């Protein structure tokens, strides 16, 4: 809303991601998160449950759960950890901002040198949070190298 009021168009797409929770069978213990790079999904143990997440679907309404995508992530989890109760699932989805080139947008907005952006991470926000915070801090303090500012600038898009 803020950048829209400033007349700025962000090249950020809404990426829909899924979160699925189910009861963990008593006889199965998972001590750490499993990452499946092939299916782009995760399975984490949380208090007697499995938390399954994944996604990056573009162009869907966040209020519309795609059953085939849920089944895709359930099957991916089963291939890693074996059978579990896939009938009683708690499923929800969320939107994350994904930049048009899958590289975060960090820095000022051309005509507003006192407004900074730090957006467009898609599902990598938590992973890149510390590094991007450091980059943004260096930009604000004037310590950032020019090539770094250029690499993450919104000016790399034709919109500005």
Short mmCIF file of C-alpha atoms in Angstrom, two decimals:
data_model
loop_
_atom_site.label_atom_id
_atom_site.label_comp_id
_atom_site.label_asym_id
_atom_site.label_seq_id
_atom_site.Cartn_x
_atom_site.Cartn_y
_atom_site.Cartn_z
CA UNK A 1 0.00 0.00 0.00
CA UNK A 2 2.78 2.44 0.88
CA UNK A 3 4.71 2.16 -2.39
CA UNK A 4 1.45 2.20 -4.35
CA UNK A 5 0.56 5.55 -2.73
CA UNK A 6 3.98 6.84 -3.81
CA UNK A 7 3.16 5.88 -7.41
CA UNK A 8 5.74 3.09 -7.53
CA UNK A 9 5.12 -0.20 -9.31
CA UNK A 10 6.95 -3.12 -7.77
CA UNK A 11 7.93 -6.03 -10.02
CA UNK A 12 6.82 -8.51 -7.35
CA UNK A 13 4.51 -11.45 -7.95
CA UNK A 14 2.36 -13.20 -5.38
CA UNK A 15 3.73 -16.69 -4.84
CA UNK A 16 1.31 -19.12 -3.20
CA UNK A 17 2.79 -21.55 -0.74
CA UNK A 18 1.22 -24.37 1.19
CA UNK A 19 1.44 -25.43 4.82
CA UNK A 20 0.10 -28.81 5.86
CA UNK A 21 -0.03 -30.19 9.39
CA UNK A 22 -0.87 -33.78 10.31
CA UNK A 23 -0.55 -36.03 13.30
CA UNK A 24 2.75 -37.94 13.51
CA UNK A 25 2.39 -41.69 14.06
CA UNK A 26 3.50 -42.69 17.57
CA UNK A 27 6.06 -45.15 16.21
CA UNK A 28 7.80 -42.64 13.94
CA UNK A 29 10.32 -40.18 15.24
CA UNK A 30 11.79 -37.42 13.12
CA UNK A 31 14.42 -35.34 14.91
CA UNK A 32 15.18 -32.74 12.27
CA UNK A 33 13.74 -31.01 9.21
CA UNK A 34 14.01 -32.83 5.91
CA UNK A 35 14.48 -30.77 2.76
CA UNK A 36 13.58 -32.20 -0.62
CA UNK A 37 15.23 -30.10 -3.32
CA UNK A 38 13.55 -32.05 -6.11
CA UNK A 39 10.00 -31.28 -4.92
CA UNK A 40 10.91 -28.00 -3.20
CA UNK A 41 9.25 -29.14 0.00
CA UNK A 42 10.08 -29.49 3.68
CA UNK A 43 8.96 -31.83 6.47
CA UNK A 44 9.53 -30.73 10.06
CA UNK A 45 8.67 -32.42 13.36
CA UNK A 46 6.61 -30.18 15.64
CA UNK A 47 5.13 -31.48 18.95
CA UNK A 48 3.80 -34.83 17.78
CA UNK A 49 2.93 -33.58 14.32
CA UNK A 50 4.48 -33.27 10.91
CA UNK A 51 4.62 -29.83 9.36
CA UNK A 52 4.89 -30.06 5.58
CA UNK A 53 5.45 -26.97 3.47
CA UNK A 54 6.28 -26.11 -0.07
CA UNK A 55 5.12 -24.26 -3.12
CA UNK A 56 5.69 -21.28 -5.31
CA UNK A 57 2.64 -21.41 -7.49
CA UNK A 58 1.95 -18.22 -9.38
CA UNK A 59 -1.45 -16.95 -10.45
CA UNK A 60 -3.68 -18.63 -7.88
CA UNK A 61 -6.08 -17.09 -5.39
CA UNK A 62 -4.66 -17.64 -1.89
CA UNK A 63 -8.15 -18.53 -0.70
CA UNK A 64 -8.32 -21.35 -3.23
CA UNK A 65 -6.45 -24.47 -2.13
CA UNK A 66 -5.28 -26.57 -5.08
CA UNK A 67 -5.98 -30.18 -4.03
CA UNK A 68 -3.49 -31.61 -6.53
CA UNK A 69 -0.71 -29.44 -5.05
CA UNK A 70 -1.57 -30.57 -1.53
CA UNK A 71 -1.41 -34.20 -2.70
CA UNK A 72 1.91 -33.49 -4.43
CA UNK A 73 3.48 -32.31 -1.15
CA UNK A 74 1.89 -35.12 0.87
CA UNK A 75 3.32 -37.67 -1.59
CA UNK A 76 6.72 -35.99 -1.45
CA UNK A 77 6.68 -36.22 2.36
CA UNK A 78 5.59 -39.88 2.27
CA UNK A 79 8.46 -40.72 -0.08
CA UNK A 80 10.90 -39.44 2.58
CA UNK A 81 9.32 -40.49 5.88
CA UNK A 82 6.87 -43.26 5.02
CA UNK A 83 3.14 -43.51 5.62
CA UNK A 84 1.22 -41.17 7.91
CA UNK A 85 -2.39 -40.01 8.29
CA UNK A 86 -3.02 -38.11 5.07
CA UNK A 87 -6.80 -38.00 5.51
CA UNK A 88 -6.88 -35.61 8.47
CA UNK A 89 -4.80 -32.70 7.26
CA UNK A 90 -4.86 -29.09 8.37
CA UNK A 91 -4.07 -27.20 5.15
CA UNK A 92 -3.62 -23.49 4.57
CA UNK A 93 -1.86 -21.32 2.06
CA UNK A 94 -0.12 -17.99 2.15
CA UNK A 95 1.26 -15.48 -0.30
CA UNK A 96 4.85 -14.36 -0.42
CA UNK A 97 6.27 -11.62 -2.59
CA UNK A 98 8.58 -12.94 -5.31
CA UNK A 99 10.56 -10.56 -7.50
CA UNK A 100 10.21 -10.96 -11.25
CA UNK A 101 13.80 -12.24 -11.57
CA UNK A 102 13.89 -14.18 -8.26
CA UNK A 103 16.50 -11.78 -6.82
CA UNK A 104 15.52 -9.60 -3.85
CA UNK A 105 14.95 -5.88 -4.31
CA UNK A 106 17.00 -3.96 -1.75
CA UNK A 107 17.71 -0.24 -1.73
CA UNK A 108 16.23 3.17 -2.41
CA UNK A 109 13.50 4.03 -4.86
CA UNK A 110 15.03 6.45 -7.37
CA UNK A 111 13.08 9.62 -6.73
CA UNK A 112 12.70 8.95 -2.97
CA UNK A 113 16.15 8.69 -1.43
CA UNK A 114 14.72 8.28 2.07
CA UNK A 115 12.49 5.26 1.25
CA UNK A 116 14.14 1.83 1.23
CA UNK A 117 12.83 -1.47 -0.08
CA UNK A 118 13.72 -4.94 1.12
CA UNK A 119 11.30 -7.31 -0.63
CA UNK A 120 10.82 -9.98 -3.28
CA UNK A 121 12.26 -13.03 -1.49
CA UNK A 122 9.54 -15.56 -2.23
CA UNK A 123 10.15 -18.56 0.01
CA UNK A 124 13.79 -17.58 0.72
CA UNK A 125 13.01 -14.75 3.15
CA UNK A 126 14.08 -16.49 6.32
CA UNK A 127 17.18 -17.90 4.66
CA UNK A 128 18.34 -14.53 3.34
CA UNK A 129 17.08 -12.29 6.17
CA UNK A 130 20.40 -11.78 7.98
CA UNK A 131 22.40 -11.11 4.84
CA UNK A 132 19.84 -8.77 3.33
CA UNK A 133 19.55 -6.90 6.60
CA UNK A 134 23.32 -6.34 6.54
CA UNK A 135 23.20 -5.19 2.89
CA UNK A 136 20.38 -2.75 3.68
CA UNK A 137 22.17 -1.46 6.78
CA UNK A 138 25.33 -0.86 4.74
CA UNK A 139 23.30 0.97 2.08
CA UNK A 140 21.67 3.24 4.63
CA UNK A 141 25.04 3.98 6.26
CA UNK A 142 26.73 4.60 2.90
CA UNK A 143 29.13 1.65 3.29
CA UNK A 144 27.76 -0.52 0.49
CA UNK A 145 29.78 -1.15 -2.65
CA UNK A 146 28.20 0.32 -5.77
CA UNK A 147 28.04 -3.01 -7.60
CA UNK A 148 26.05 -4.51 -4.69
CA UNK A 149 23.59 -1.62 -4.79
CA UNK A 150 23.24 -2.10 -8.55
CA UNK A 151 22.67 -5.87 -8.28
CA UNK A 152 19.72 -5.47 -5.91
CA UNK A 153 18.34 -2.15 -7.15
CA UNK A 154 14.76 -1.80 -8.36
CA UNK A 155 16.34 0.12 -11.26
CA UNK A 156 17.33 -3.17 -12.89
CA UNK A 157 13.71 -3.36 -14.05
CA UNK A 158 12.29 -1.13 -16.74
CA UNK A 159 9.52 0.06 -14.38
CA UNK A 160 11.55 2.82 -12.74
#
